[in-house]
Coordinates of C-alpha atoms in Angstrom, one line a residue:
M1 CA -46.4 20.6 1.6
S2 CA -48.0 18.3 4.2
E3 CA -46.9 18.1 7.8
E4 CA -45.6 14.6 7.1
E5 CA -43.5 15.8 4.2
S6 CA -42.2 18.8 6.1
A7 CA -41.2 16.6 9.0
Q8 CA -39.4 14.2 6.6
Q9 CA -37.5 17.1 5.0
D10 CA -36.5 18.3 8.5
N11 CA -35.2 14.8 9.4
N12 CA -33.2 14.6 6.1
S13 CA -31.7 18.0 6.8
E14 CA -30.8 17.0 10.3
S15 CA -29.2 13.8 9.0
V16 CA -27.0 15.7 6.6
T17 CA -25.8 18.2 9.2
S18 CA -25.1 15.6 11.8
R19 CA -22.9 13.5 9.5
L20 CA -19.3 13.7 10.7
S21 CA -16.5 14.1 8.2
V22 CA -12.7 14.5 8.4
E23 CA -11.3 16.6 5.5
K24 CA -7.7 17.1 4.3
I25 CA -6.7 20.3 2.5
G26 CA -3.5 20.1 0.4
G27 CA -0.7 22.7 0.3
T28 CA -1.6 24.3 -3.0
S29 CA -5.2 24.8 -1.8
M30 CA -4.1 26.1 1.6
S31 CA -2.2 28.9 -0.2
E32 CA -5.5 30.3 -1.4
F33 CA -7.4 31.0 1.9
E34 CA -10.3 32.8 0.4
R35 CA -11.1 30.0 -2.0
V36 CA -10.8 27.4 0.9
R37 CA -13.0 29.5 3.1
D38 CA -15.7 30.1 0.4
N39 CA -15.5 26.8 -1.5
I40 CA -14.9 24.4 1.4
I41 CA -15.5 25.7 4.9
K42 CA -18.5 28.0 4.3
Y43 CA -19.8 26.6 1.0
D44 CA -22.7 24.8 2.7
P45 CA -23.9 26.9 5.6
A46 CA -25.9 23.9 7.0
R47 CA -22.6 22.0 7.4
L48 CA -20.3 24.4 9.2
Y49 CA -19.6 22.0 12.1
N50 CA -19.3 18.2 12.5
R51 CA -16.2 18.5 10.4
V52 CA -12.5 18.1 11.2
F53 CA -9.9 19.7 8.9
V54 CA -6.4 18.3 8.6
V55 CA -4.2 20.8 6.9
S56 CA -0.9 20.7 5.0
A57 CA 1.8 23.4 5.0
Y58 CA 1.4 26.2 2.5
G59 CA 2.6 25.3 -1.0
G60 CA 6.3 25.2 -1.2
V61 CA 7.1 25.5 2.5
T62 CA 8.0 21.9 3.1
N63 CA 10.3 22.0 0.1
L64 CA 12.2 24.9 1.9
L65 CA 12.2 23.0 5.2
L66 CA 13.4 19.6 3.9
E67 CA 14.3 19.5 0.2
H68 CA 12.5 20.2 -3.1
K69 CA 10.3 17.2 -3.8
K70 CA 10.9 17.3 -7.6
T71 CA 14.3 18.9 -8.1
G72 CA 16.0 17.8 -5.0
E73 CA 17.3 21.3 -4.2
P74 CA 18.4 21.2 -0.6
G75 CA 16.3 22.8 2.2
V76 CA 17.2 23.3 5.8
Y77 CA 17.2 19.6 6.6
E78 CA 19.5 18.6 3.7
L79 CA 21.9 21.5 4.5
F80 CA 22.0 20.5 8.2
A81 CA 22.5 16.8 7.4
N82 CA 25.3 17.3 4.9
D83 CA 27.2 20.3 6.2
D84 CA 29.6 20.6 9.1
S85 CA 29.0 24.4 9.4
D86 CA 25.9 26.0 10.9
W87 CA 26.0 28.9 8.5
A88 CA 24.3 27.3 5.5
W89 CA 21.4 25.7 7.3
G90 CA 21.1 28.6 9.7
D91 CA 20.8 31.1 6.8
A92 CA 18.2 28.8 5.1
L93 CA 16.2 28.6 8.3
T94 CA 16.2 32.4 8.6
R95 CA 14.9 32.6 5.0
V96 CA 12.1 30.1 5.9
S97 CA 11.2 32.4 8.8
Q98 CA 11.1 35.4 6.5
H99 CA 9.0 33.5 4.0
L100 CA 6.4 32.4 6.7
C101 CA 6.1 36.0 7.9
E102 CA 5.6 37.2 4.3
I103 CA 2.7 34.7 4.1
N104 CA 1.4 36.1 7.3
A105 CA 1.5 39.7 5.9
K106 CA -0.7 38.7 3.0
L107 CA -3.2 37.0 5.2
F108 CA -3.5 39.3 8.1
E109 CA -2.3 42.6 6.6
D110 CA -1.5 45.3 9.2
T111 CA -3.6 44.1 12.2
P112 CA -2.8 42.9 15.8
L113 CA -3.3 39.4 14.5
L114 CA -0.3 39.8 12.2
Q115 CA 1.9 40.5 15.2
Q116 CA 0.6 37.4 16.9
A117 CA 1.1 35.3 13.8
D118 CA 4.7 36.5 13.4
Q119 CA 5.4 35.9 17.1
F120 CA 4.1 32.3 16.6
V121 CA 6.5 31.8 13.7
R122 CA 9.5 33.3 15.6
E123 CA 8.9 31.2 18.7
R124 CA 8.8 28.0 16.7
V125 CA 11.6 28.7 14.3
E126 CA 14.0 30.0 17.0
G127 CA 13.1 27.0 19.2
V128 CA 14.1 24.7 16.3
R129 CA 17.3 26.7 15.7
S130 CA 18.3 26.3 19.4
C131 CA 17.7 22.6 19.2
L132 CA 19.8 22.1 16.1
L133 CA 22.6 24.2 17.5
D134 CA 22.6 22.2 20.7
L135 CA 22.5 18.9 18.7
Q136 CA 25.4 20.1 16.5
R137 CA 27.5 20.9 19.5
L138 CA 26.6 17.6 21.2
C139 CA 27.6 15.7 18.1
S140 CA 31.0 17.4 17.9
Y141 CA 32.0 14.9 20.6
G142 CA 32.9 11.4 19.5
H143 CA 30.4 9.7 21.7
F144 CA 27.4 11.1 19.7
R145 CA 26.6 10.5 16.1
L146 CA 24.5 13.0 14.1
D147 CA 23.1 10.4 11.7
E148 CA 21.3 8.7 14.7
H149 CA 19.3 11.9 15.2
L150 CA 18.6 13.0 11.6
L151 CA 15.1 11.4 11.5
T152 CA 14.1 13.4 14.6
V153 CA 15.5 16.6 13.0
R154 CA 13.5 15.9 9.8
E155 CA 10.3 15.6 11.7
L156 CA 11.0 18.6 13.9
L157 CA 11.5 20.8 10.8
A158 CA 8.5 19.4 8.9
S159 CA 6.3 20.1 11.8
L160 CA 6.9 23.9 11.4
G161 CA 5.0 24.0 8.2
E162 CA 1.8 22.4 9.4
A163 CA 1.8 24.2 12.7
H164 CA 2.1 27.6 10.9
S165 CA -0.8 26.9 8.4
A166 CA -3.1 25.4 11.0
Y167 CA -2.5 28.2 13.5
N168 CA -3.2 30.8 10.8
M169 CA -6.4 29.2 9.5
T170 CA -7.7 29.0 13.0
Q171 CA -7.2 32.7 13.6
L172 CA -8.7 33.7 10.2
L173 CA -11.8 31.6 10.7
Q174 CA -12.3 33.0 14.2
L175 CA -12.3 36.4 12.5
E176 CA -15.2 35.2 10.4
G177 CA -17.2 34.3 13.5
I178 CA -16.5 30.6 13.2
N179 CA -15.7 28.7 16.4
A180 CA -12.4 27.2 15.0
R181 CA -10.0 25.5 17.3
F182 CA -6.2 25.0 16.7
V183 CA -5.4 21.3 17.3
D184 CA -1.6 21.0 17.5
L185 CA -0.4 17.4 17.1
T186 CA 3.2 18.3 16.7
G187 CA 4.1 17.6 20.3
W188 CA 5.7 21.1 20.7
R189 CA 7.2 21.3 24.2
D190 CA 5.3 18.1 25.1
E191 CA 7.6 15.7 26.9
R192 CA 5.1 12.8 26.8
E193 CA 5.8 9.8 24.6
L194 CA 2.5 9.0 22.9
N195 CA 1.8 6.7 19.9
L196 CA -0.3 8.1 17.1
V197 CA -3.7 6.9 18.4
E198 CA -2.9 8.2 21.9
R199 CA -1.8 11.6 20.5
I200 CA -5.1 11.9 18.6
S201 CA -7.3 10.7 21.4
D202 CA -5.6 13.1 23.8
A203 CA -6.1 16.0 21.5
F204 CA -9.8 15.3 20.8
R205 CA -10.7 14.4 24.4
D206 CA -12.6 17.6 25.1
I207 CA -13.5 18.8 21.6
Q208 CA -17.2 19.2 20.8
V209 CA -17.3 18.7 17.0
D210 CA -20.9 19.7 16.8
S211 CA -20.1 23.2 18.0
E212 CA -16.3 23.5 17.3
L213 CA -14.3 23.3 14.1
P214 CA -11.0 21.6 14.7
I215 CA -8.1 22.7 12.5
V216 CA -5.5 20.0 12.9
T217 CA -1.8 19.9 12.0
G218 CA -1.0 17.3 9.3
Y219 CA 2.1 16.3 11.1
A220 CA 1.7 14.4 14.4
H221 CA 4.6 13.6 16.7
C222 CA 4.4 10.0 17.9
T223 CA 6.5 7.1 19.0
E224 CA 6.1 5.4 15.6
G225 CA 7.9 8.2 13.9
L226 CA 5.7 8.9 10.9
M227 CA 8.5 10.0 8.6
R228 CA 10.4 6.8 9.2
T229 CA 7.8 4.9 7.2
F230 CA 5.8 7.5 5.2
D231 CA 8.3 10.4 4.8
R232 CA 6.3 13.3 3.3
G233 CA 3.1 11.2 3.1
Y234 CA 2.7 11.6 6.9
S235 CA -0.3 14.0 6.7
E236 CA -2.4 11.3 5.0
I237 CA -1.6 8.9 7.8
T238 CA -2.7 11.5 10.4
F239 CA -5.9 12.2 8.3
A240 CA -6.8 8.5 8.0
T241 CA -6.1 7.7 11.6
I242 CA -8.3 10.5 12.8
A243 CA -11.0 9.2 10.4
C244 CA -10.8 5.8 12.0
E245 CA -10.6 6.9 15.6
L246 CA -13.6 9.3 15.2
D247 CA -15.4 6.7 13.1
V248 CA -16.5 9.4 10.6
D249 CA -19.2 8.9 8.0
E250 CA -16.9 10.2 5.2
A251 CA -13.3 11.2 4.6
I252 CA -12.6 13.9 2.0
I253 CA -9.4 15.1 0.4
H254 CA -9.5 18.5 -1.2
K255 CA -6.9 18.9 -4.0
E256 CA -6.2 21.5 -6.6
Y257 CA -7.4 19.1 -9.3
H258 CA -9.9 16.3 -9.9
L259 CA -9.0 12.6 -9.7
S260 CA -9.3 12.4 -13.5
S261 CA -9.1 9.8 -16.3
A262 CA -5.5 11.0 -17.0
D263 CA -3.1 13.9 -16.2
P264 CA -4.7 17.0 -17.9
K265 CA -1.2 18.4 -18.4
V266 CA -0.4 15.5 -20.6
V267 CA -3.7 14.8 -22.4
G268 CA -5.4 18.2 -22.2
D269 CA -8.1 19.7 -20.0
G270 CA -10.8 19.3 -22.6
K271 CA -10.2 15.5 -22.9
V272 CA -9.9 14.3 -19.4
V273 CA -13.0 13.7 -17.1
P274 CA -13.3 13.1 -13.3
I275 CA -13.6 9.4 -12.6
G276 CA -16.6 9.9 -10.4
R277 CA -16.6 6.5 -8.7
T278 CA -14.0 3.8 -8.1
N279 CA -12.6 1.6 -5.3
Y280 CA -9.7 1.3 -3.0
D281 CA -8.1 -1.4 -5.3
V282 CA -7.8 1.2 -8.0
A283 CA -6.4 3.7 -5.5
D284 CA -3.7 1.1 -4.6
Q285 CA -2.7 0.7 -8.3
L286 CA -2.3 4.5 -8.6
S287 CA -0.2 4.5 -5.5
N288 CA 2.1 1.9 -7.0
L289 CA 2.7 4.3 -9.9
G290 CA 3.5 7.2 -7.6
M291 CA 0.2 8.9 -8.3
E292 CA -1.4 8.6 -4.9
A293 CA -5.1 9.3 -4.4
I294 CA -4.1 8.3 -0.8
H295 CA -1.2 6.4 0.7
P296 CA -2.1 2.6 0.7
K297 CA -1.3 2.3 4.4
A298 CA -3.6 5.3 5.1
A299 CA -6.3 3.7 3.0
K300 CA -6.0 0.4 4.8
G301 CA -7.8 1.4 8.0
M302 CA -10.5 3.3 6.2
R303 CA -11.1 0.4 3.8
Q304 CA -11.3 -2.0 6.8
R305 CA -13.8 0.3 8.6
D306 CA -15.7 0.8 5.3
I307 CA -15.2 4.6 5.5
P308 CA -15.8 6.1 2.0
L309 CA -13.1 8.5 0.7
R310 CA -14.1 11.4 -1.6
V311 CA -11.5 13.3 -3.6
K312 CA -12.7 16.8 -4.5
N313 CA -11.4 19.8 -6.5
T314 CA -11.1 22.8 -4.2
F315 CA -11.8 25.2 -7.1
E316 CA -15.0 23.4 -8.3
P317 CA -17.1 23.1 -5.1
E318 CA -20.3 22.3 -6.9
H319 CA -18.7 19.1 -8.3
T320 CA -19.2 16.0 -6.2
G321 CA -15.7 14.7 -7.0
T322 CA -14.7 11.1 -7.0
L323 CA -16.0 8.7 -4.4
I324 CA -13.8 5.8 -3.4
T325 CA -15.4 2.9 -1.6
R326 CA -14.4 -0.7 -0.7
D327 CA -16.8 -2.7 -2.8
Y328 CA -17.5 -0.5 -5.9
T329 CA -17.3 -2.1 -9.3
S330 CA -18.2 -0.3 -12.5
E331 CA -21.5 -1.4 -13.9
T332 CA -19.9 -1.7 -17.3
P333 CA -16.4 -3.2 -17.5
R334 CA -14.1 -0.5 -18.7
V335 CA -10.8 1.4 -18.2
E336 CA -11.2 4.2 -15.7
I337 CA -7.8 5.9 -15.7
I338 CA -4.6 6.1 -17.7
A339 CA -1.6 6.7 -15.4
G340 CA 2.1 6.0 -15.4
Q341 CA 5.6 7.0 -14.5
P342 CA 7.9 8.6 -17.1
H343 CA 11.3 8.2 -15.6
L344 CA 12.2 4.6 -14.7
L345 CA 15.1 2.2 -15.1
A346 CA 14.7 -1.4 -16.3
I347 CA 17.3 -3.4 -14.4
Q348 CA 17.7 -6.6 -16.4
I349 CA 19.6 -9.6 -15.0
F350 CA 20.5 -12.3 -17.5
D351 CA 22.3 -15.6 -16.8
Q352 CA 22.2 -18.7 -19.0
D353 CA 22.6 -20.8 -15.9
M354 CA 19.5 -19.3 -14.3
V355 CA 17.3 -22.1 -15.6
G356 CA 16.2 -24.3 -12.6
E357 CA 17.8 -21.9 -10.1
R358 CA 15.8 -18.8 -10.5
S359 CA 14.8 -18.6 -6.9
R360 CA 18.4 -17.9 -6.0
Y361 CA 18.5 -14.9 -8.4
E362 CA 15.1 -13.7 -7.2
E363 CA 16.3 -13.8 -3.5
R364 CA 19.4 -11.9 -4.4
L365 CA 17.4 -9.3 -6.4
Q366 CA 15.0 -8.9 -3.4
D367 CA 18.0 -8.3 -1.1
M368 CA 19.2 -5.5 -3.4
I369 CA 15.7 -3.9 -3.4
K370 CA 15.7 -3.9 0.4
R371 CA 19.3 -2.7 0.7
F372 CA 19.0 0.2 -1.7
K373 CA 15.3 0.9 -0.8
L374 CA 14.2 0.7 -4.4
R375 CA 10.7 1.5 -5.4
V376 CA 9.7 -1.3 -7.7
L377 CA 6.7 -0.6 -10.1
G378 CA 6.8 -4.0 -11.8
R379 CA 8.8 -7.1 -12.6
D380 CA 8.8 -9.8 -15.3
S381 CA 10.9 -13.0 -15.9
N382 CA 11.5 -15.9 -18.2
A383 CA 13.7 -18.9 -18.1
N384 CA 17.0 -17.0 -17.8
T385 CA 16.1 -13.4 -17.3
L386 CA 14.8 -11.2 -14.4
T387 CA 13.8 -7.6 -15.0
A388 CA 12.7 -5.1 -12.4
Y389 CA 11.3 -1.7 -13.3
V390 CA 12.5 0.7 -10.6
D391 CA 12.5 4.4 -9.7
C392 CA 16.2 5.1 -9.1
S393 CA 19.2 6.8 -10.5
L394 CA 21.8 5.3 -12.9
K395 CA 24.3 5.6 -10.1
T396 CA 22.2 3.5 -7.8
A397 CA 21.5 0.9 -10.5
K398 CA 25.3 0.6 -11.0
K399 CA 25.7 -0.1 -7.2
V400 CA 22.9 -2.7 -7.5
A401 CA 24.7 -4.4 -10.3
E402 CA 28.1 -4.4 -8.5
N403 CA 26.6 -5.8 -5.3
F404 CA 24.6 -8.4 -7.2
N405 CA 27.7 -9.7 -8.9
E406 CA 29.5 -10.1 -5.7
R407 CA 27.3 -13.0 -4.9
I408 CA 26.5 -14.2 -8.5
P409 CA 29.4 -13.0 -10.7
S410 CA 28.1 -14.9 -13.8
A411 CA 25.0 -12.7 -14.1
Q412 CA 25.0 -10.0 -16.8
I413 CA 23.2 -6.9 -15.6
T414 CA 22.1 -4.0 -17.8
S415 CA 20.1 -0.9 -17.2
K416 CA 17.8 1.0 -19.6
K417 CA 15.8 4.2 -19.3
V418 CA 12.1 3.4 -19.8
A419 CA 8.6 4.6 -18.9
V420 CA 5.5 2.7 -17.7
V421 CA 2.0 3.5 -18.8
S422 CA -0.9 1.7 -17.2
A423 CA -4.6 1.3 -17.9
I424 CA -6.5 0.9 -14.6
G425 CA -10.1 0.1 -13.7
S426 CA -12.2 -1.6 -11.1
D427 CA -13.4 -4.1 -13.7
M428 CA -11.5 -4.4 -17.0
E429 CA -12.7 -7.8 -18.1
V430 CA -13.4 -6.7 -21.7
T431 CA -12.7 -9.1 -24.5
G432 CA -10.1 -7.7 -26.8
L433 CA -9.0 -5.0 -24.5
L434 CA -5.3 -6.0 -24.5
A435 CA -5.3 -6.2 -28.3
K436 CA -6.9 -2.8 -28.5
T437 CA -4.3 -1.4 -26.1
V438 CA -1.4 -2.7 -28.1
Q439 CA -2.9 -1.6 -31.4
S440 CA -3.4 1.9 -30.2
L441 CA 0.3 2.1 -29.6
A442 CA 1.3 0.4 -32.8
D443 CA -0.9 2.9 -34.8
R444 CA 1.5 5.6 -33.5
Q445 CA 4.6 3.6 -34.2
I446 CA 5.3 3.1 -30.5
N447 CA 7.2 -0.1 -29.7
V448 CA 6.1 -2.1 -26.7
L449 CA 9.2 -3.2 -24.7
A450 CA 7.2 -5.3 -22.2
I451 CA 3.6 -5.8 -21.2
H452 CA 1.7 -7.4 -18.2
Q453 CA -1.9 -8.1 -17.5
G454 CA -2.9 -9.9 -14.3
M455 CA -5.8 -12.3 -14.1
R456 CA -7.7 -10.0 -11.7
Q457 CA -8.3 -7.7 -14.7
V458 CA -7.7 -4.4 -12.8
D459 CA -4.6 -3.1 -14.7
I460 CA -2.5 -3.4 -17.8
Q461 CA 1.1 -2.2 -17.6
I462 CA 3.1 -1.4 -20.7
I463 CA 6.8 -0.6 -20.8
V464 CA 7.9 1.8 -23.5
E465 CA 10.9 3.9 -24.4
E466 CA 11.3 6.8 -22.0
D467 CA 10.7 9.5 -24.7
K468 CA 7.4 7.8 -25.8
Y469 CA 5.7 8.3 -22.4
V470 CA 3.5 11.3 -23.3
E471 CA 2.5 10.0 -26.7
S472 CA 1.7 6.6 -25.1
V473 CA -0.6 8.2 -22.5
K474 CA -2.4 10.1 -25.2
A475 CA -2.8 7.0 -27.4
L476 CA -4.3 4.9 -24.6
H477 CA -6.6 7.6 -23.4
G478 CA -7.8 8.3 -26.9
A479 CA -8.5 4.7 -27.6
L480 CA -9.7 3.4 -24.2
I481 CA -11.4 6.3 -22.5
E482 CA -12.4 9.2 -24.8
P483 CA -14.9 7.1 -26.8
H484 CA -16.8 6.5 -23.4
N485 CA -16.6 9.9 -21.8
H486 CA -20.4 10.1 -21.6
E487 CA -20.3 7.2 -19.1
Y488 CA -18.0 9.1 -16.8
A489 CA -20.3 12.2 -17.0
I490 CA -23.2 10.0 -15.8
C491 CA -21.1 8.3 -13.1
A492 CA -19.9 11.6 -11.7
A493 CA -23.3 13.4 -11.7

């Protein structure tokens, strides 16, 4: 090798190691520290620093603190918000404390660090318990209303999970000889009122990222109140804001699975493939279906700053994952992913007198969406009918109908359980694609209840019977993606 080639190689190596990234580690991944350490933190010895890690709580912990995300089983927050006694929520908080200490025991075993980790848990948990007891006593007086403080309670409880996992990871990495630094954004015992940017700027003021490895809590206490807008998506907002404030070269999300062409649990591991490349537009379409690569408001800042986002599988470190950029368009127009939502309600509003006055009905429907905080995945209409496909319960749909009829009593409102299946891609301008989509469903005797394709050619939404969701996803994936899997392999290489 010539001196010139050697110098060029050294420059390339220096360029790689000096690139700054912010990386988010999800809860399921966090629960396997050794895999995170080996597959993410230490996988590339040349890139140990110039990285910032934003961590989630260990898998299942936030469910215990708030409520189970899927089943709705109450956690500490739900018990506190809906019970006049301190016994139920107090016992639940004690169980959380015990669970966190059990996690500590597995990570630290019988070492002095275990005592420190347990002390950290006890201090935080008992501090929260004292706050909630004081609040409960205060609200026993008629001048104070508990519901005015519940959002603060929710944030306080949620912060326990991320503080615990970030503290532990910092201690464990320091044992490995890594100069890790615990960055606590939870505002614990901090009386200052800071917005999110101020909170992050203050925390990173004296951190040297080229020689320190910041381990940052996914929850950040700020005047905006992250949970007010983003609820349990707050860690992605923290992650994205850090990316923008530090002006990183790349943002990375480490998950327990790839961003794939469909849900492998539905289609099968052997049939799905990592997408490889896509854009923020596709990420927004996924978010609309409740399958977030990243929260759209978190993506906004990174998209505007032209910061690329990479989604990687924690358990396949050799794979480059899926790169999401602002301007990417697939070289060959095609479908990139089949996604959907299996449990929806179609709320249909029919009135023969709607013709010529539809705006009045649309305004009333929009009022109901805001009032009941409905998540709407799609709508369609004709001369005398409006239909909204929403994620809500039958009980809520009944309230929507009753309130709608208070203003427009002539409207006939019905609800039906449905599912939405969507074909999504950065460029789907393929002649005959819609016909092929419908035919693949017809071949399996699946009836299409409604269908929508916009002129921008980035998605096709199909409404089917709720019990046809899985079969519909398999049909579309088999017809629109599996014949082209070789293209994905090339794209992801």
